[in-house]
Coordinates of C-alpha atoms in Angstrom, one line a residue:
M1 CA 81.0 268.2 10.1
A2 CA 81.3 265.7 13.0
S3 CA 77.6 265.6 13.4
L4 CA 77.3 264.9 9.6
L5 CA 79.7 262.0 9.6
R6 CA 78.8 260.4 13.0
P7 CA 75.7 258.6 11.6
L8 CA 77.8 257.5 8.6
A9 CA 79.9 255.4 11.0
R10 CA 76.8 253.3 11.7
T11 CA 75.9 253.3 8.0
L12 CA 79.0 251.9 6.5
A13 CA 80.4 248.4 7.1
P14 CA 83.1 248.3 9.8
R15 CA 86.6 248.2 8.4
A16 CA 90.0 248.1 10.0
V17 CA 91.9 251.2 9.0
A18 CA 95.6 251.8 9.6
G19 CA 95.1 255.6 9.6
S20 CA 92.9 258.4 8.1
S21 CA 95.6 260.9 7.1
A22 CA 95.0 262.3 3.7
G23 CA 98.7 262.0 2.8
R24 CA 98.9 258.3 3.4
R25 CA 98.9 256.0 0.4
V26 CA 95.7 254.3 -0.4
A27 CA 96.0 250.6 -1.2
A28 CA 95.3 249.7 -4.8
L29 CA 92.0 247.9 -5.1
P30 CA 91.3 245.2 -7.7
V31 CA 89.8 246.7 -10.8
P32 CA 86.6 245.0 -11.8
A33 CA 84.8 245.5 -15.0
R34 CA 82.1 247.9 -16.0
R35 CA 79.2 248.0 -18.3
S36 CA 78.6 250.5 -21.1
L37 CA 75.5 252.2 -22.4
Q38 CA 77.2 253.1 -25.6
T39 CA 77.1 249.7 -27.1
S40 CA 74.0 248.1 -25.6
A41 CA 70.5 249.2 -24.5
P42 CA 69.6 248.7 -20.8
L43 CA 67.8 245.3 -21.2
D44 CA 67.1 242.6 -18.7
P45 CA 70.2 240.3 -18.4
P46 CA 69.4 236.8 -19.4
G47 CA 68.6 234.4 -16.6
L48 CA 68.2 237.0 -13.9
G49 CA 64.9 237.9 -12.3
A50 CA 63.8 241.0 -10.4
E51 CA 64.6 239.3 -7.1
A52 CA 68.2 238.6 -8.1
L53 CA 68.8 242.1 -9.6
A54 CA 67.0 244.4 -7.2
P55 CA 69.2 246.4 -4.7
P56 CA 68.5 246.2 -1.0
A57 CA 65.2 247.7 0.2
A58 CA 65.2 251.5 0.1
Q59 CA 65.3 253.2 3.5
A60 CA 63.1 256.2 4.4
E61 CA 65.9 258.3 5.9
H62 CA 69.2 259.6 4.5
V63 CA 72.4 257.4 4.6
L64 CA 73.9 259.9 6.9
M65 CA 71.0 260.0 9.2
Q66 CA 70.2 256.3 9.8
S67 CA 72.1 253.1 9.6
L68 CA 71.8 250.6 6.8
P69 CA 69.3 247.7 7.1
K70 CA 70.6 244.6 8.8
A71 CA 70.5 242.6 5.6
S72 CA 72.7 245.1 3.6
A73 CA 73.9 244.3 0.1
P74 CA 77.1 242.3 -0.1
V75 CA 80.2 243.7 -1.7
A76 CA 80.3 242.9 -5.4
A77 CA 83.0 240.5 -6.5
P78 CA 85.7 241.9 -8.7
G79 CA 84.8 241.7 -12.3
S80 CA 81.1 241.3 -11.6
L81 CA 78.2 243.8 -12.3
V82 CA 75.5 245.2 -10.1
H83 CA 72.1 246.0 -11.4
L84 CA 69.4 248.7 -10.8
K85 CA 65.9 248.9 -12.1
L86 CA 65.2 251.9 -14.3
S87 CA 62.7 254.4 -13.0
A88 CA 60.6 257.0 -14.8
L89 CA 60.6 260.8 -14.3
H90 CA 58.2 261.9 -17.1
P91 CA 55.1 259.8 -17.7
M92 CA 56.1 259.3 -21.3
T93 CA 59.1 257.3 -20.2
K94 CA 57.2 254.7 -18.1
G95 CA 57.7 252.1 -20.8
W96 CA 61.4 251.8 -19.6
R97 CA 60.4 250.6 -16.1
K98 CA 60.9 246.9 -17.0
H99 CA 64.6 247.4 -17.9
F100 CA 67.5 246.8 -15.6
V101 CA 70.7 248.9 -15.9
P102 CA 73.9 247.0 -15.3
L103 CA 76.4 249.1 -13.4
S104 CA 80.2 248.9 -13.0
S105 CA 81.1 247.2 -9.7
H106 CA 84.3 249.2 -9.8
V107 CA 82.2 252.4 -9.4
F108 CA 79.0 251.3 -7.6
G109 CA 79.8 248.0 -5.9
I110 CA 82.8 248.6 -3.6
E111 CA 82.8 248.6 0.1
P112 CA 82.5 252.2 1.3
R113 CA 85.6 253.5 3.1
R114 CA 84.6 255.7 6.1
D115 CA 88.2 257.0 6.6
V116 CA 88.5 258.1 3.0
L117 CA 85.1 259.8 3.1
H118 CA 86.1 261.7 6.2
S119 CA 89.3 263.0 4.5
A120 CA 87.3 263.9 1.4
V121 CA 84.7 265.9 3.4
V122 CA 87.4 267.7 5.3
Y123 CA 89.1 268.5 2.0
Y124 CA 85.9 269.8 0.5
L125 CA 84.8 272.0 3.5
D126 CA 88.3 273.4 3.8
A127 CA 88.1 274.6 0.2
Q128 CA 84.8 276.4 1.0
R129 CA 86.4 278.6 3.7
S130 CA 87.1 282.1 2.4
G131 CA 90.1 282.8 4.7
T132 CA 89.5 286.6 4.6
A133 CA 89.6 287.2 8.4
N134 CA 92.0 290.1 8.9
T135 CA 93.2 292.3 11.8
K136 CA 95.5 295.3 11.9
T137 CA 98.8 295.3 13.6
R138 CA 100.2 298.3 15.5
G139 CA 101.9 299.4 12.3
E140 CA 98.6 299.5 10.4
V141 CA 96.4 301.3 12.9
N142 CA 95.7 304.9 11.8
F143 CA 97.1 306.9 14.7
G144 CA 99.8 309.6 14.8
G145 CA 103.3 308.9 16.0
A146 CA 103.2 311.4 19.0
K147 CA 103.9 310.2 22.5
I148 CA 100.7 310.0 24.6
R149 CA 102.3 311.6 27.8
P150 CA 105.7 312.5 29.1
Q151 CA 108.0 309.7 30.0
K152 CA 108.2 310.9 33.6
G153 CA 106.4 313.1 36.1
S154 CA 102.8 311.9 35.5
G155 CA 102.9 309.2 38.2
Q156 CA 101.5 306.7 35.7
A157 CA 103.1 304.0 33.6
R158 CA 105.1 305.1 30.7
L159 CA 103.3 304.9 27.3
G160 CA 104.4 305.6 23.8
R161 CA 102.1 305.8 20.8
R162 CA 98.3 305.3 20.6
N163 CA 98.7 302.2 18.5
N164 CA 100.0 300.2 21.4
P165 CA 98.3 296.8 21.4
L166 CA 97.7 297.2 25.2
L167 CA 95.5 300.2 24.6
R168 CA 91.9 300.3 23.4
G169 CA 91.8 300.9 19.6
G170 CA 95.4 299.8 19.2
G171 CA 96.8 297.0 17.1
V172 CA 96.1 293.3 17.6
I173 CA 98.8 290.9 18.7
H174 CA 99.0 287.7 16.6
G175 CA 95.6 288.3 15.1
P176 CA 94.2 286.4 12.0
R177 CA 95.5 287.3 8.6
P178 CA 94.1 286.5 5.1
R179 CA 95.3 283.0 4.1
D180 CA 94.3 280.1 1.9
M181 CA 92.4 277.6 4.1
S182 CA 92.3 274.8 1.4
T183 CA 94.1 271.5 2.0
K184 CA 95.4 269.0 -0.5
L185 CA 94.1 265.5 -1.2
P186 CA 95.6 263.1 -3.8
R187 CA 93.5 262.5 -6.8
R188 CA 93.2 258.7 -6.2
V189 CA 91.9 259.4 -2.7
R190 CA 89.2 261.7 -4.1
E191 CA 88.2 259.2 -6.7
L192 CA 88.0 256.4 -4.1
A193 CA 85.9 258.7 -1.9
L194 CA 83.5 259.4 -4.8
R195 CA 83.2 255.6 -5.6
S196 CA 82.6 254.9 -1.9
A197 CA 79.8 257.5 -1.8
L198 CA 78.2 256.1 -4.9
S199 CA 78.4 252.6 -3.6
A200 CA 76.9 253.7 -0.3
R201 CA 74.0 255.2 -2.2
W202 CA 73.4 252.0 -4.1
R203 CA 73.7 249.8 -0.9
A204 CA 71.1 252.0 0.9
G205 CA 68.7 252.0 -2.1
D206 CA 69.0 255.8 -2.5
L207 CA 70.4 255.6 -6.1
V208 CA 67.8 256.2 -8.8
I209 CA 68.4 256.0 -12.6
V210 CA 66.0 257.6 -15.2
P211 CA 66.3 257.5 -19.0
N212 CA 66.5 261.3 -19.2
F213 CA 65.3 264.6 -17.6
T214 CA 62.8 265.6 -20.4
W215 CA 60.1 267.7 -18.9
D216 CA 57.1 269.7 -20.2
A217 CA 57.4 273.3 -21.5
P218 CA 56.0 276.3 -19.5
P219 CA 53.6 277.3 -18.2
R220 CA 52.8 275.1 -15.1
V221 CA 56.2 273.6 -14.9
T222 CA 57.5 274.0 -11.4
G223 CA 54.3 273.1 -9.5
E224 CA 53.8 269.8 -11.3
L225 CA 57.5 268.8 -11.0
R226 CA 57.5 269.6 -7.3
R227 CA 54.4 267.5 -6.6
M228 CA 55.8 264.6 -8.6
L229 CA 59.1 264.7 -6.8
G230 CA 57.3 264.8 -3.5
S231 CA 55.2 261.8 -4.4
K232 CA 58.3 259.8 -5.4
G233 CA 60.3 260.9 -2.3
W234 CA 62.8 262.8 -4.5
D235 CA 62.1 266.2 -2.8
D236 CA 65.7 266.2 -1.3
A237 CA 67.8 265.0 -4.1
L238 CA 70.9 265.6 -6.2
F239 CA 70.3 265.3 -10.0
L240 CA 73.2 264.4 -12.2
T241 CA 73.1 264.7 -16.0
A242 CA 75.4 264.6 -19.0
P243 CA 75.0 263.9 -22.8
R244 CA 74.9 260.4 -24.0
N245 CA 77.7 258.5 -25.7
P246 CA 80.9 260.3 -24.4
Q247 CA 84.0 260.1 -26.5
S248 CA 86.8 258.7 -24.4
T249 CA 90.3 260.2 -24.7
G250 CA 91.7 256.7 -25.1
R251 CA 94.0 256.7 -22.1
V252 CA 94.1 253.1 -21.1
A253 CA 97.4 253.0 -19.2
R254 CA 95.8 253.4 -15.8
P255 CA 92.4 252.3 -14.4
S256 CA 91.5 255.8 -13.3
A257 CA 90.1 259.1 -14.4
S258 CA 89.6 259.6 -18.1
E259 CA 87.9 262.9 -18.9
P260 CA 84.8 262.2 -21.2
Q261 CA 84.7 264.3 -24.3
Y262 CA 81.6 265.6 -26.2
T263 CA 81.1 267.2 -29.6
P264 CA 79.4 270.6 -29.8
A265 CA 76.4 269.0 -31.3
Q266 CA 76.0 266.7 -28.4
V267 CA 76.2 269.5 -25.9
R268 CA 73.7 271.7 -27.8
G269 CA 71.2 268.8 -28.1
H270 CA 71.5 268.0 -24.5
A271 CA 71.0 271.6 -23.4
K272 CA 67.9 271.9 -25.5
E273 CA 66.5 268.7 -24.0
L274 CA 67.3 269.8 -20.5
A275 CA 66.1 273.4 -20.7
N276 CA 62.6 272.9 -19.2
F277 CA 63.8 270.7 -16.4
V278 CA 66.5 273.2 -15.4
A279 CA 63.9 276.1 -15.4
A280 CA 61.7 274.0 -13.1
V281 CA 64.1 272.4 -10.7
N282 CA 66.0 275.7 -10.0
N283 CA 62.8 277.0 -8.2
I284 CA 62.4 273.9 -6.0
P285 CA 64.2 274.0 -2.6
R286 CA 66.5 271.2 -1.4
T287 CA 67.1 270.1 -5.0
E288 CA 70.3 270.6 -7.0
L289 CA 71.2 269.9 -10.6
I290 CA 74.8 269.3 -11.7
E291 CA 75.7 269.1 -15.4
L292 CA 78.7 266.8 -15.2
H293 CA 80.1 267.7 -18.6
E294 CA 80.4 271.4 -17.5
L295 CA 82.6 270.7 -14.5
G296 CA 85.9 270.5 -16.4
A297 CA 85.1 273.7 -18.4
E298 CA 84.3 275.7 -15.2
Q299 CA 87.6 274.6 -13.6
A300 CA 89.6 275.5 -16.7
A301 CA 88.0 279.0 -17.0
A302 CA 88.6 280.0 -13.4
K303 CA 91.8 281.4 -12.1
P304 CA 93.9 279.2 -9.7
K305 CA 93.5 281.7 -6.8
E306 CA 89.7 281.9 -7.3
V307 CA 89.0 278.2 -7.4
K308 CA 87.5 277.5 -3.9
K309 CA 85.1 274.7 -5.0
P310 CA 86.8 271.7 -6.6
G311 CA 86.0 271.6 -10.3
E312 CA 84.8 268.0 -10.1
L313 CA 81.9 265.9 -8.7
H314 CA 82.8 265.5 -5.0
A315 CA 81.8 262.8 -2.5
Y316 CA 80.4 265.5 -0.2
E317 CA 77.9 266.6 -2.8
V318 CA 76.6 263.1 -3.2
L319 CA 76.3 262.5 0.6
R320 CA 74.6 265.8 1.5
R321 CA 71.3 264.9 -0.2
R322 CA 69.0 262.1 0.6
K323 CA 68.6 260.8 -3.0
L324 CA 70.8 260.6 -6.0
V325 CA 69.0 260.7 -9.3
C326 CA 71.1 260.1 -12.5
D327 CA 70.1 259.9 -16.1
L328 CA 71.8 257.4 -18.4
G329 CA 74.3 260.0 -19.7
A330 CA 75.4 260.6 -16.1
I331 CA 76.0 256.9 -15.5
E332 CA 78.1 256.8 -18.7
W333 CA 80.1 259.9 -17.5
L334 CA 80.7 258.4 -14.0
E335 CA 81.9 255.1 -15.4
E336 CA 84.1 256.8 -17.9
A337 CA 85.6 259.3 -15.4
L338 CA 86.1 256.8 -12.6
G339 CA 87.9 254.1 -14.6
G340 CA 85.2 251.6 -15.5
A341 CA 85.1 252.3 -19.2
V342 CA 88.5 250.8 -19.9
W343 CA 87.5 247.3 -18.6
H344 CA 84.1 246.9 -20.2
P345 CA 85.2 244.8 -23.2
Q346 CA 86.9 242.3 -20.9
A347 CA 83.9 242.1 -18.7
E348 CA 81.6 241.4 -21.7
A349 CA 84.1 238.8 -22.9
D350 CA 84.2 237.1 -19.5
E351 CA 80.4 237.0 -19.3
L352 CA 80.2 235.6 -22.8
A353 CA 82.8 233.0 -22.1
E354 CA 81.0 231.9 -18.9
L355 CA 77.7 231.8 -20.9
N356 CA 79.3 229.7 -23.6
M357 CA 80.7 227.3 -21.0
D358 CA 77.2 226.8 -19.6
V359 CA 75.8 226.2 -23.0
E360 CA 78.5 223.7 -23.9
S361 CA 77.9 221.8 -20.7
M362 CA 74.2 221.7 -21.4
L363 CA 74.9 220.4 -25.0
R364 CA 77.2 217.7 -23.6
E365 CA 74.5 216.5 -21.2
L366 CA 71.9 216.6 -24.0
Q367 CA 74.1 214.5 -26.2
A368 CA 74.8 212.0 -23.5
M369 CA 71.1 211.7 -22.9
Q370 CA 70.4 211.2 -26.6
A371 CA 73.1 208.6 -26.8
A372 CA 71.7 206.7 -23.9
Q373 CA 68.2 206.8 -25.3
S374 CA 69.4 205.6 -28.8
G375 CA 71.3 202.7 -27.2
E376 CA 68.2 201.6 -25.3
A377 CA 66.2 201.8 -28.5
E378 CA 68.6 199.6 -30.4
Q379 CA 68.6 197.0 -27.7
V380 CA 64.8 196.9 -27.7
E381 CA 64.7 196.6 -31.5
Q382 CA 67.1 193.6 -31.4
E383 CA 65.0 191.8 -28.8
E384 CA 61.9 192.4 -30.9
I385 CA 63.6 190.9 -34.0
L386 CA 64.7 187.8 -32.0
D387 CA 61.2 187.3 -30.7
A388 CA 59.8 187.5 -34.2
A389 CA 62.4 184.9 -35.4
D390 CA 61.5 182.5 -32.6
V391 CA 57.8 182.7 -33.6
L392 CA 58.6 181.8 -37.2
V393 CA 60.8 178.9 -36.1
E394 CA 58.1 177.5 -33.9
E395 CA 55.5 177.7 -36.7
A396 CA 57.9 175.9 -39.0
G397 CA 58.4 173.1 -36.5
V398 CA 62.1 173.5 -36.3
P399 CA 63.7 173.2 -32.8
R400 CA 64.3 176.6 -31.2
A401 CA 67.9 177.8 -31.5
T402 CA 69.7 178.9 -28.4
R403 CA 70.0 182.6 -28.2
A404 CA 73.5 184.0 -28.0

């Protein structure tokens, strides 16, 4: 794990940290706004070109294997949005390439926290440990209770039973016993770690968004998909997917996790659309597909003692692959689950108010220019009338009147 996180220290921006203990309280961050794909299509924001919206240049190596470029992306200001150009997986979705997807800066635009990521990785790997190592004590060794030799007369040291830990085949002193190796980490820390991992992916240019994961039906499914992923550099990637238009639970009291809800019709339609891609990607090494809407159901169905893998999307899963490929439904799920959905109306209102202010200032400038032009025109017209009157007076032989 140390070798996994050591390059990440060079990747993430330096940050002074008071401590990395999982139990310490994480300072509350300002809650910026998010965007929503439920109410608007991913169109180009007005007045922004590709140079202003494009993330930093993509790097060839993984975030955990190489440092970020020197000109890394700045941290998004609270209440602002970050943008990413939409990519295409299937050739039939190439028409979406000209669109930019606005993302919540609360989820994708924060400064990554190395200390929180370290705590999250330790928490995840501890949960993977089975903790089944076991040894027998002297009371569990299958030997009789007879004494090995007489207490005196042999000339050797006195010995009792064969299960003595000092003898070969006897019990083990202070040996390992079955135990739960998992540790605890507060929910807010886990959410902050996930947002840090997603932000690190966006800053490094390793976040990819596609409209959906529609793929061709068999036969000749896996081979074509593998060649296509290799040509795009997505051969070591984590794919995230979820149905579109999640139904929020409406919990707006806190800017944190709100479990997205889906109707049975949405889940069935999404499973039918995803079936060909699942059949293909499961046969490709170094690729993993996570259906986000199924995580909560898996956690609820498992027994508490059997849950070794956290029933949620974890920061470790995002960091262990070179690329992160999400469809639009996954972006909606992430923003809904990580607290961005609550603040979208305010973000849109702020952006609209700022746009209105710009429009009003332009209108005032235009009115001032028109007023100035109309004043000059009136002055020119008055001078022309006076000149015409002087000509008439001269023709009539009347002395020229002095102009006021």
